[in-house]
Amino acid sequence: MFVAFCTEQCSIPCLCGSAPCLLCRCCPSGNNSTVTRLIYAFFLLIGVTVACVMLIPGMEEQLKKIPGFCDGGMGSSIPGISGHVNCDVLVGYKAVYRVCFGMAMFFLLFSLLMIKVKSSQDPRASVHNGFWFFKFAAAVGITVGAFFIPEGPFTTVWFYVGMGGAFCFILIQLVLLIDFAHSWNESWVEKMEEGNSRCWYAALLSATGMNYVLSLVAIVLFYVYYTHPEGCAENKAFISVNMLLCIGASLMSVLPKIQESQPRSGLLQSSVITVYTMYLTWSAMTNEPDRKCNPSLLSIIGYNSTSTPGQVKVVQWWDAQGIVGLVLFLLCVLYSSIRTSNNSQVNKLTLTSDESTLIEDGGRSDGSMEDSDNAHRAVDNERDGVTYSYSFFHFMLFLASLYIMMTLTNWYSPDSSYEMMTSKWPSVWVKISSSWVCIVLYVWTLVAPLVLTNRDFD
């Protein structure tokens, strides 16, 4: 909303200029690289908002006016659910697919266009950092055009593309989460060493304990509601394996050898990874096709429908897993947009060189900092070299668009005739395998200094 307020206050000519011009009169001074990333994140937020609006009851009447929508969708169903899935749900899902297709193609186009941009002196950098009005118009045009794509196999093919892209974005989330956990622990340990050690030690212990308590409660609830004495063998295996892996990773983080090579490693990072692994486990189980092993949140909390026998029950599509996934998505996009590149893990993720770190942190030394009369203009801190990979940043937003598409549609897949909406096993395995990758990545950050002794991991 902050960027939106600033944008509305600026003149139309500024919309065609650079990012500094866009925010110069309204926002505090800052680096051009950060301002640009925030604006692109705001573009993505607009797309997510539009996609959410497509699922609001009442929108289907307007969407049905688009030729080709909701043909053959009446009377659709999901196996195992005693509810009616009407055309309205299909219209919303198909609309989300097309909105996210437009966003994804917009960011993919810019990802290809920005390959090998080295500094703001490259003519393509001015396209990346400016021409906001035209870029917004292009994004809108691509999205509107997506609604007129002939149905055919589009939705089915795009579902599998979205599944692969969402898995890749989950991996990016894992890297950002591990970076956040290490940064959090390092910050609090430094403050504990500087002074008032008891206070910071208590805070560190409380945060760690809270994360492990949440994880333990989650495991108990998983066994109670997502398993049965007979059946649900997959869920039992998922919960048990991930619980043991988290225990192993936590114990490994405090081993003497690990502590010797990485004194700042500890249980706080392990607790954060454990909580996120439990979330991924829960998310995977909520997509299991067998409804006996995948109860809805409303049935878990004892919700009873008040509809009369003559009324048709409509399936509830917004669930807690989708909401949590949406919140995590927004936090990760914001974190990746404002995170400076002075961390080696983030450098590797965004394909940033070490030299650009000095530019990001130190600013310009050749007088490019705006004078006092332009105190609210952003600083072009990329004349000598970009502080992040333009191409990879857009590619990450491309993957984020696919992730949000799968999240908003609950990873459900319609068949070619739209007579059935199903949650398929591939989506379950994508999520549960990502939880294993999460633990493997974290364990690697612990053992890498012991394995690669000739490299500096400070």
Coordinates of C-alpha atoms in Angstrom, one line a residue:
M1 CA 0.0 0.0 0.0
F2 CA 2.9 2.3 0.7
V3 CA 4.2 2.0 -2.9
A4 CA 0.7 2.3 -4.2
F5 CA 0.2 5.6 -2.3
C6 CA 3.5 6.9 -3.6
T7 CA 2.6 5.9 -7.2
E8 CA -0.7 7.7 -7.1
Q9 CA 0.9 10.9 -5.9
C10 CA 3.4 11.0 -8.8
S11 CA 2.7 12.5 -12.2
I12 CA 2.0 10.5 -15.3
P13 CA 5.3 11.5 -16.9
C14 CA 7.2 9.9 -14.1
L15 CA 5.4 6.6 -14.9
C16 CA 7.4 6.5 -18.1
G17 CA 10.7 7.3 -16.4
S18 CA 13.0 5.5 -14.0
A19 CA 12.3 4.1 -10.6
P20 CA 13.9 7.1 -8.9
C21 CA 11.5 9.4 -10.8
L22 CA 8.6 7.3 -9.8
L23 CA 9.1 7.7 -6.1
C24 CA 11.2 10.9 -5.9
R25 CA 8.6 13.3 -4.6
C26 CA 6.9 11.0 -2.0
C27 CA 9.3 8.4 -0.6
P28 CA 12.5 8.5 1.4
S29 CA 15.8 8.3 -0.4
G30 CA 17.1 4.8 -1.1
N31 CA 19.0 2.6 -3.6
N32 CA 17.7 2.3 -7.1
S33 CA 18.1 -1.5 -6.9
T34 CA 15.9 -1.8 -3.9
V35 CA 13.2 0.6 -5.2
T36 CA 13.0 -1.3 -8.5
R37 CA 12.6 -4.7 -6.8
L38 CA 9.8 -3.3 -4.5
I39 CA 7.9 -2.0 -7.5
Y40 CA 8.1 -5.4 -9.3
A41 CA 7.0 -7.0 -6.1
F42 CA 4.0 -4.6 -6.0
F43 CA 3.2 -5.6 -9.6
L44 CA 3.1 -9.2 -8.5
L45 CA 1.0 -8.3 -5.5
I46 CA -1.5 -6.6 -7.8
G47 CA -1.7 -9.8 -9.9
V48 CA -2.2 -11.9 -6.7
T49 CA -5.0 -9.6 -5.6
V50 CA -6.7 -9.9 -9.0
A51 CA -6.4 -13.7 -8.9
C52 CA -8.0 -13.7 -5.4
V53 CA -10.8 -11.5 -6.6
M54 CA -11.5 -14.2 -9.3
L55 CA -12.5 -16.6 -6.5
I56 CA -14.9 -14.3 -4.8
P57 CA -18.5 -15.4 -5.0
G58 CA -20.4 -13.4 -7.6
M59 CA -17.5 -12.9 -10.0
E60 CA -18.5 -16.0 -11.9
E61 CA -21.5 -14.2 -13.4
Q62 CA -19.2 -11.7 -15.1
L63 CA -16.6 -14.4 -16.1
K64 CA -19.2 -16.5 -17.7
K65 CA -19.7 -13.7 -20.3
I66 CA -16.3 -14.5 -21.7
P67 CA -16.7 -16.9 -24.6
G68 CA -15.7 -20.5 -23.9
F69 CA -15.8 -20.3 -20.1
C70 CA -17.6 -22.9 -18.1
D71 CA -18.5 -25.1 -21.1
G72 CA -19.4 -28.6 -19.7
G73 CA -18.6 -27.6 -16.1
M74 CA -22.1 -28.1 -14.7
G75 CA -22.4 -31.0 -12.3
S76 CA -18.7 -31.5 -11.7
S77 CA -17.5 -33.3 -8.6
I78 CA -14.6 -34.3 -6.4
P79 CA -14.4 -38.0 -5.5
G80 CA -15.0 -38.5 -1.8
I81 CA -16.5 -35.1 -1.1
S82 CA -20.2 -35.0 -0.3
G83 CA -20.7 -31.7 -1.9
H84 CA -21.6 -30.2 -5.2
V85 CA -18.9 -28.6 -7.3
N86 CA -20.7 -26.3 -9.6
C87 CA -19.6 -24.3 -12.6
D88 CA -18.8 -21.2 -10.4
V89 CA -15.8 -23.0 -8.9
L90 CA -14.5 -24.0 -12.3
V91 CA -14.9 -20.5 -13.6
G92 CA -12.8 -19.1 -10.7
Y93 CA -10.1 -21.7 -11.1
K94 CA -9.9 -21.2 -14.9
A95 CA -9.7 -17.4 -14.3
V96 CA -6.9 -17.8 -11.7
Y97 CA -5.0 -20.0 -14.3
R98 CA -5.2 -17.2 -16.9
V99 CA -4.3 -14.3 -14.5
C100 CA -1.3 -16.2 -13.3
F101 CA -0.4 -17.2 -16.9
G102 CA -0.3 -13.5 -17.8
M103 CA 1.9 -12.6 -14.8
A104 CA 4.2 -15.6 -15.5
M105 CA 4.7 -14.7 -19.1
F106 CA 5.4 -11.1 -18.3
F107 CA 8.1 -12.0 -15.9
L108 CA 9.5 -14.7 -18.1
L109 CA 9.8 -12.3 -21.0
F110 CA 11.8 -9.9 -18.8
S111 CA 13.9 -12.7 -17.5
L112 CA 15.0 -13.5 -21.1
L113 CA 15.4 -9.9 -22.0
M114 CA 17.6 -9.1 -19.0
I115 CA 20.2 -11.9 -19.5
K116 CA 23.8 -10.7 -19.1
V117 CA 22.9 -7.2 -17.9
K118 CA 26.1 -6.1 -16.1
S119 CA 25.4 -2.5 -15.1
S120 CA 22.9 0.3 -15.3
Q121 CA 24.8 1.6 -18.4
D122 CA 23.4 -1.2 -20.4
P123 CA 20.4 0.1 -22.4
R124 CA 18.3 -2.8 -21.2
A125 CA 18.8 -1.6 -17.6
S126 CA 16.7 1.5 -18.4
V127 CA 13.9 -0.8 -19.5
H128 CA 14.3 -2.8 -16.2
N129 CA 14.4 0.3 -14.0
G130 CA 11.9 2.5 -15.9
F131 CA 9.0 2.7 -18.4
W132 CA 6.6 1.6 -15.6
F133 CA 3.5 2.8 -17.3
F134 CA 4.2 0.8 -20.5
K135 CA 5.3 -2.3 -18.5
F136 CA 2.1 -2.2 -16.5
A137 CA 0.1 -1.8 -19.7
A138 CA 2.0 -4.8 -21.2
A139 CA 1.3 -7.0 -18.2
V140 CA -2.4 -6.1 -18.3
G141 CA -2.5 -6.8 -22.1
I142 CA -0.9 -10.2 -21.7
T143 CA -3.3 -11.1 -18.9
V144 CA -6.4 -10.0 -20.7
G145 CA -5.2 -11.9 -23.8
A146 CA -4.8 -15.0 -21.8
F147 CA -8.6 -15.1 -21.2
F148 CA -9.1 -15.7 -24.9
I149 CA -6.8 -18.7 -25.2
P150 CA -8.8 -21.6 -26.6
E151 CA -9.4 -24.2 -23.9
G152 CA -8.2 -27.4 -25.4
P153 CA -5.3 -28.9 -23.4
F154 CA -4.3 -25.5 -22.0
T155 CA -5.4 -26.0 -18.4
T156 CA -4.0 -29.5 -18.1
V157 CA -0.6 -28.6 -19.6
W158 CA -0.5 -25.4 -17.5
F159 CA -1.3 -27.4 -14.4
Y160 CA 1.9 -29.5 -14.8
V161 CA 4.0 -26.5 -15.7
G162 CA 2.6 -24.8 -12.6
M163 CA 3.5 -27.8 -10.5
G164 CA 7.1 -27.8 -11.6
G165 CA 7.4 -24.1 -11.2
A166 CA 5.9 -24.2 -7.8
F167 CA 8.3 -26.9 -6.7
C168 CA 11.2 -24.7 -7.8
F169 CA 9.8 -21.7 -5.9
I170 CA 9.5 -23.8 -2.8
L171 CA 13.2 -24.6 -3.1
I172 CA 13.9 -20.8 -3.3
Q173 CA 11.7 -20.4 -0.2
L174 CA 13.9 -22.9 1.5
V175 CA 17.1 -21.1 0.7
L176 CA 15.6 -17.8 1.9
L177 CA 14.4 -19.5 5.0
I178 CA 17.8 -21.0 5.8
D179 CA 19.4 -17.6 5.2
F180 CA 16.8 -15.9 7.5
A181 CA 17.3 -18.5 10.2
H182 CA 21.1 -18.1 10.2
S183 CA 20.8 -14.3 10.1
W184 CA 18.4 -14.3 13.0
N185 CA 20.6 -16.5 15.1
E186 CA 23.8 -14.5 14.3
S187 CA 22.1 -11.2 15.1
W188 CA 20.9 -12.4 18.5
V189 CA 24.1 -14.1 19.4
E190 CA 26.1 -10.9 18.6
K191 CA 23.8 -8.9 20.8
M192 CA 24.1 -11.5 23.6
E193 CA 27.9 -11.2 23.4
E194 CA 27.9 -7.4 23.3
G195 CA 26.0 -7.0 26.6
N196 CA 22.8 -7.9 28.6
S197 CA 23.5 -11.5 27.8
R198 CA 20.8 -12.9 30.1
C199 CA 18.0 -11.0 28.3
W200 CA 19.1 -12.1 24.8
Y201 CA 19.8 -15.6 26.0
A202 CA 16.3 -15.8 27.4
A203 CA 14.9 -14.5 24.1
L204 CA 16.9 -17.0 22.1
L205 CA 15.8 -19.8 24.3
S206 CA 12.2 -18.8 24.2
A207 CA 12.1 -18.5 20.4
T208 CA 13.7 -21.9 20.1
G209 CA 11.4 -23.5 22.6
M210 CA 8.3 -22.0 21.0
N211 CA 9.3 -23.4 17.6
Y212 CA 9.8 -26.9 18.9
V213 CA 6.6 -26.8 20.9
L214 CA 4.7 -25.8 17.8
S215 CA 6.3 -28.6 15.9
L216 CA 5.5 -31.1 18.6
V217 CA 1.8 -30.0 18.7
A218 CA 1.7 -30.2 14.9
I219 CA 3.0 -33.8 15.0
V220 CA 0.4 -34.9 17.6
L221 CA -2.4 -33.3 15.6
F222 CA -1.2 -34.9 12.4
Y223 CA -1.3 -38.4 14.0
V224 CA -4.7 -37.7 15.5
Y225 CA -6.5 -36.3 12.4
Y226 CA -4.6 -37.4 9.4
T227 CA -4.0 -41.1 10.3
H228 CA -6.2 -44.0 11.2
P229 CA -5.4 -47.4 12.8
E230 CA -6.2 -49.0 9.5
G231 CA -5.0 -47.2 6.4
C232 CA -3.4 -43.9 5.7
A233 CA 0.0 -45.6 5.6
E234 CA 1.5 -42.8 3.4
N235 CA 0.6 -40.2 6.0
K236 CA 2.1 -42.3 8.8
A237 CA 5.3 -42.6 6.9
F238 CA 5.4 -38.9 6.0
I239 CA 5.0 -37.8 9.6
S240 CA 7.3 -40.3 11.1
V241 CA 10.1 -39.9 8.6
N242 CA 10.0 -36.1 8.8
M243 CA 9.9 -36.2 12.6
L244 CA 13.0 -38.4 12.7
L245 CA 14.8 -36.2 10.1
C246 CA 14.1 -33.1 12.1
I247 CA 15.4 -34.7 15.3
G248 CA 18.5 -35.8 13.5
A249 CA 19.2 -32.4 12.0
S250 CA 18.6 -30.7 15.4
L251 CA 21.1 -33.1 17.1
M252 CA 23.6 -32.6 14.3
S253 CA 23.5 -28.8 14.8
V254 CA 24.9 -29.0 18.3
L255 CA 27.6 -31.7 17.7
P256 CA 31.1 -30.6 18.8
K257 CA 32.6 -30.9 15.3
I258 CA 29.8 -28.7 13.9
Q259 CA 30.1 -26.2 16.6
E260 CA 33.9 -26.0 16.1
S261 CA 33.6 -25.2 12.4
Q262 CA 30.5 -23.0 12.8
P263 CA 30.2 -21.5 16.3
R264 CA 27.1 -19.6 15.4
S265 CA 25.1 -22.7 14.4
G266 CA 22.5 -23.9 16.9
L267 CA 19.1 -25.0 17.8
L268 CA 17.3 -21.8 16.7
Q269 CA 18.0 -22.5 13.1
S270 CA 17.0 -26.1 13.5
S271 CA 13.8 -25.1 15.2
V272 CA 12.9 -22.8 12.3
I273 CA 13.6 -25.6 9.8
T274 CA 11.6 -28.0 11.9
V275 CA 8.5 -25.8 11.9
Y276 CA 8.7 -25.2 8.2
T277 CA 9.2 -28.9 7.5
M278 CA 6.0 -29.6 9.6
Y279 CA 4.2 -27.1 7.5
L280 CA 5.3 -28.8 4.2
T281 CA 4.2 -32.1 5.7
W282 CA 0.8 -30.8 6.5
S283 CA 0.5 -29.1 3.1
A284 CA 1.4 -32.4 1.4
M285 CA -1.2 -34.4 3.4
T286 CA -4.0 -31.9 2.6
N287 CA -3.6 -32.8 -1.1
E288 CA -3.9 -36.6 -0.6
P289 CA -6.7 -37.9 -2.9
D290 CA -8.1 -40.2 -0.2
R291 CA -10.5 -38.0 1.8
K292 CA -10.5 -40.4 4.7
C293 CA -6.9 -39.4 5.3
N294 CA -7.4 -35.8 4.4
P295 CA -10.2 -34.2 6.5
S296 CA -11.1 -30.6 5.8
L297 CA -10.3 -28.0 8.5
L298 CA -14.1 -27.5 9.0
S299 CA -14.6 -31.1 9.8
I300 CA -11.6 -31.1 12.2
I301 CA -13.0 -28.2 14.3
G302 CA -16.4 -29.8 14.3
Y303 CA -18.2 -27.6 11.8
N304 CA -21.7 -28.7 11.1
S305 CA -23.5 -27.5 8.1
T306 CA -26.7 -25.6 8.8
S307 CA -28.1 -26.2 5.3
T308 CA -31.4 -28.0 5.0
P309 CA -31.7 -31.4 3.4
G310 CA -33.2 -29.7 0.2
Q311 CA -30.2 -27.4 -0.2
V312 CA -27.1 -28.2 -2.1
K313 CA -23.8 -28.2 -0.2
V314 CA -21.1 -26.3 -1.9
V315 CA -17.5 -27.2 -1.2
Q316 CA -15.4 -24.7 0.8
W317 CA -12.3 -23.9 -1.3
W318 CA -10.4 -21.4 1.0
D319 CA -8.6 -23.5 3.6
A320 CA -6.0 -22.8 6.2
Q321 CA -3.2 -24.4 4.2
G322 CA -3.9 -22.1 1.3
I323 CA -3.9 -19.0 3.5
V324 CA -0.7 -20.0 5.2
G325 CA 0.9 -20.6 1.9
L326 CA -0.2 -17.2 0.6
V327 CA 1.3 -15.5 3.7
L328 CA 4.6 -17.3 3.3
F329 CA 4.7 -16.4 -0.3
L330 CA 4.2 -12.7 0.4
L331 CA 6.9 -12.7 3.1
C332 CA 9.4 -14.5 0.9
V333 CA 8.8 -12.1 -2.0
L334 CA 9.2 -9.1 0.3
Y335 CA 12.3 -10.5 2.0
S336 CA 13.9 -11.2 -1.4
S337 CA 13.1 -7.7 -2.6
I338 CA 14.5 -5.8 0.4
R339 CA 17.3 -8.1 1.4
T340 CA 20.7 -6.6 0.7
S341 CA 23.3 -8.7 -1.1
N342 CA 25.9 -8.7 1.7
N343 CA 25.2 -12.4 2.5
S344 CA 27.0 -15.1 0.6
Q345 CA 23.9 -17.4 0.5
V346 CA 21.8 -14.7 -1.0
N347 CA 24.6 -13.8 -3.5
K348 CA 24.6 -17.4 -4.7
L349 CA 20.8 -17.5 -5.0
T350 CA 20.6 -14.3 -7.0
L351 CA 23.8 -14.9 -9.0
T352 CA 25.4 -11.8 -7.6
S353 CA 29.1 -11.1 -7.7
D354 CA 31.1 -10.2 -4.6
E355 CA 32.1 -6.9 -6.1
S356 CA 28.5 -5.7 -6.3
T357 CA 28.2 -6.1 -2.6
L358 CA 30.5 -3.1 -2.1
I359 CA 28.3 -1.1 -4.4
E360 CA 25.2 -2.0 -2.5
D361 CA 26.6 -1.3 0.9
G362 CA 29.0 1.6 0.2
G363 CA 27.0 3.6 -2.3
R364 CA 28.5 5.7 -5.0
S365 CA 31.8 7.5 -4.5
D366 CA 31.8 9.5 -7.8
G367 CA 29.2 12.0 -6.8
S368 CA 26.1 10.2 -8.1
M369 CA 24.4 10.7 -4.8
E370 CA 21.8 13.3 -5.2
D371 CA 22.4 16.7 -3.9
S372 CA 20.5 18.2 -1.0
D373 CA 17.9 19.7 -3.4
N374 CA 17.1 16.2 -4.6
A375 CA 17.3 14.5 -1.2
H376 CA 14.3 12.3 -1.8
R377 CA 15.6 10.9 -5.1
A378 CA 16.9 7.3 -5.2
V379 CA 20.5 6.6 -5.8
D380 CA 21.7 4.8 -9.0
N381 CA 24.0 2.4 -7.2
E382 CA 24.5 0.1 -10.2
R383 CA 26.6 2.1 -12.6
D384 CA 29.7 0.0 -11.9
G385 CA 27.8 -3.2 -11.7
V386 CA 24.4 -4.6 -10.8
T387 CA 23.7 -5.6 -7.2
Y388 CA 21.6 -8.6 -8.2
S389 CA 20.9 -10.6 -11.3
Y390 CA 18.1 -8.9 -13.2
S391 CA 17.4 -12.0 -15.2
F392 CA 17.2 -14.3 -12.1
F393 CA 15.1 -11.9 -10.2
H394 CA 12.4 -11.9 -12.9
F395 CA 12.7 -15.7 -13.2
M396 CA 12.1 -16.0 -9.5
L397 CA 8.9 -13.8 -9.9
F398 CA 7.9 -16.1 -12.8
L399 CA 8.2 -19.1 -10.5
A400 CA 6.3 -17.1 -7.8
S401 CA 3.4 -16.6 -10.2
L402 CA 3.2 -20.4 -10.8
Y403 CA 3.4 -21.0 -7.0
I404 CA 0.6 -18.6 -6.3
M405 CA -1.5 -20.2 -9.0
M406 CA -1.1 -23.7 -7.5
T407 CA -1.8 -22.3 -4.0
L408 CA -5.0 -20.5 -4.9
T409 CA -6.3 -23.5 -6.7
N410 CA -5.3 -25.9 -3.9
W411 CA -3.2 -27.9 -6.3
Y412 CA -6.4 -29.4 -7.8
S413 CA -6.5 -30.5 -11.4
P414 CA -9.6 -30.7 -13.6
D415 CA -9.8 -33.4 -16.1
S416 CA -10.1 -32.6 -19.8
S417 CA -13.9 -32.6 -19.8
Y418 CA -14.2 -30.7 -16.5
E419 CA -16.4 -33.4 -15.1
M420 CA -14.1 -34.1 -12.2
M421 CA -11.8 -32.0 -10.0
T422 CA -9.1 -34.1 -8.4
S423 CA -6.1 -33.7 -6.1
K424 CA -3.4 -35.9 -7.6
W425 CA -0.6 -37.8 -6.0
P426 CA 2.1 -35.9 -8.0
S427 CA 1.2 -32.7 -6.0
V428 CA 1.6 -34.7 -2.8
W429 CA 5.0 -35.9 -3.8
V430 CA 6.1 -32.5 -4.9
K431 CA 5.4 -31.1 -1.5
I432 CA 6.7 -33.9 0.6
S433 CA 9.9 -34.2 -1.5
S434 CA 10.4 -30.4 -1.0
S435 CA 10.4 -31.0 2.8
W436 CA 13.1 -33.5 2.4
V437 CA 15.1 -31.2 0.3
C438 CA 14.7 -28.5 3.0
I439 CA 16.3 -30.7 5.6
V440 CA 19.1 -31.8 3.2
L441 CA 19.9 -28.2 2.4
Y442 CA 20.0 -27.3 6.0
V443 CA 22.2 -30.2 6.9
W444 CA 24.5 -29.3 4.0
T445 CA 25.0 -25.8 5.5
L446 CA 26.2 -27.5 8.7
V447 CA 28.6 -30.1 7.2
A448 CA 29.9 -28.1 4.2
P449 CA 32.7 -26.5 6.1
L450 CA 33.9 -30.0 7.2
V451 CA 33.7 -31.4 3.8
L452 CA 35.0 -28.5 1.7
T453 CA 37.9 -27.5 3.9
N454 CA 39.6 -25.5 1.2
R455 CA 36.7 -23.0 1.0
D456 CA 35.9 -20.0 3.2
F457 CA 32.4 -20.2 4.7
D458 CA 32.6 -17.2 7.0

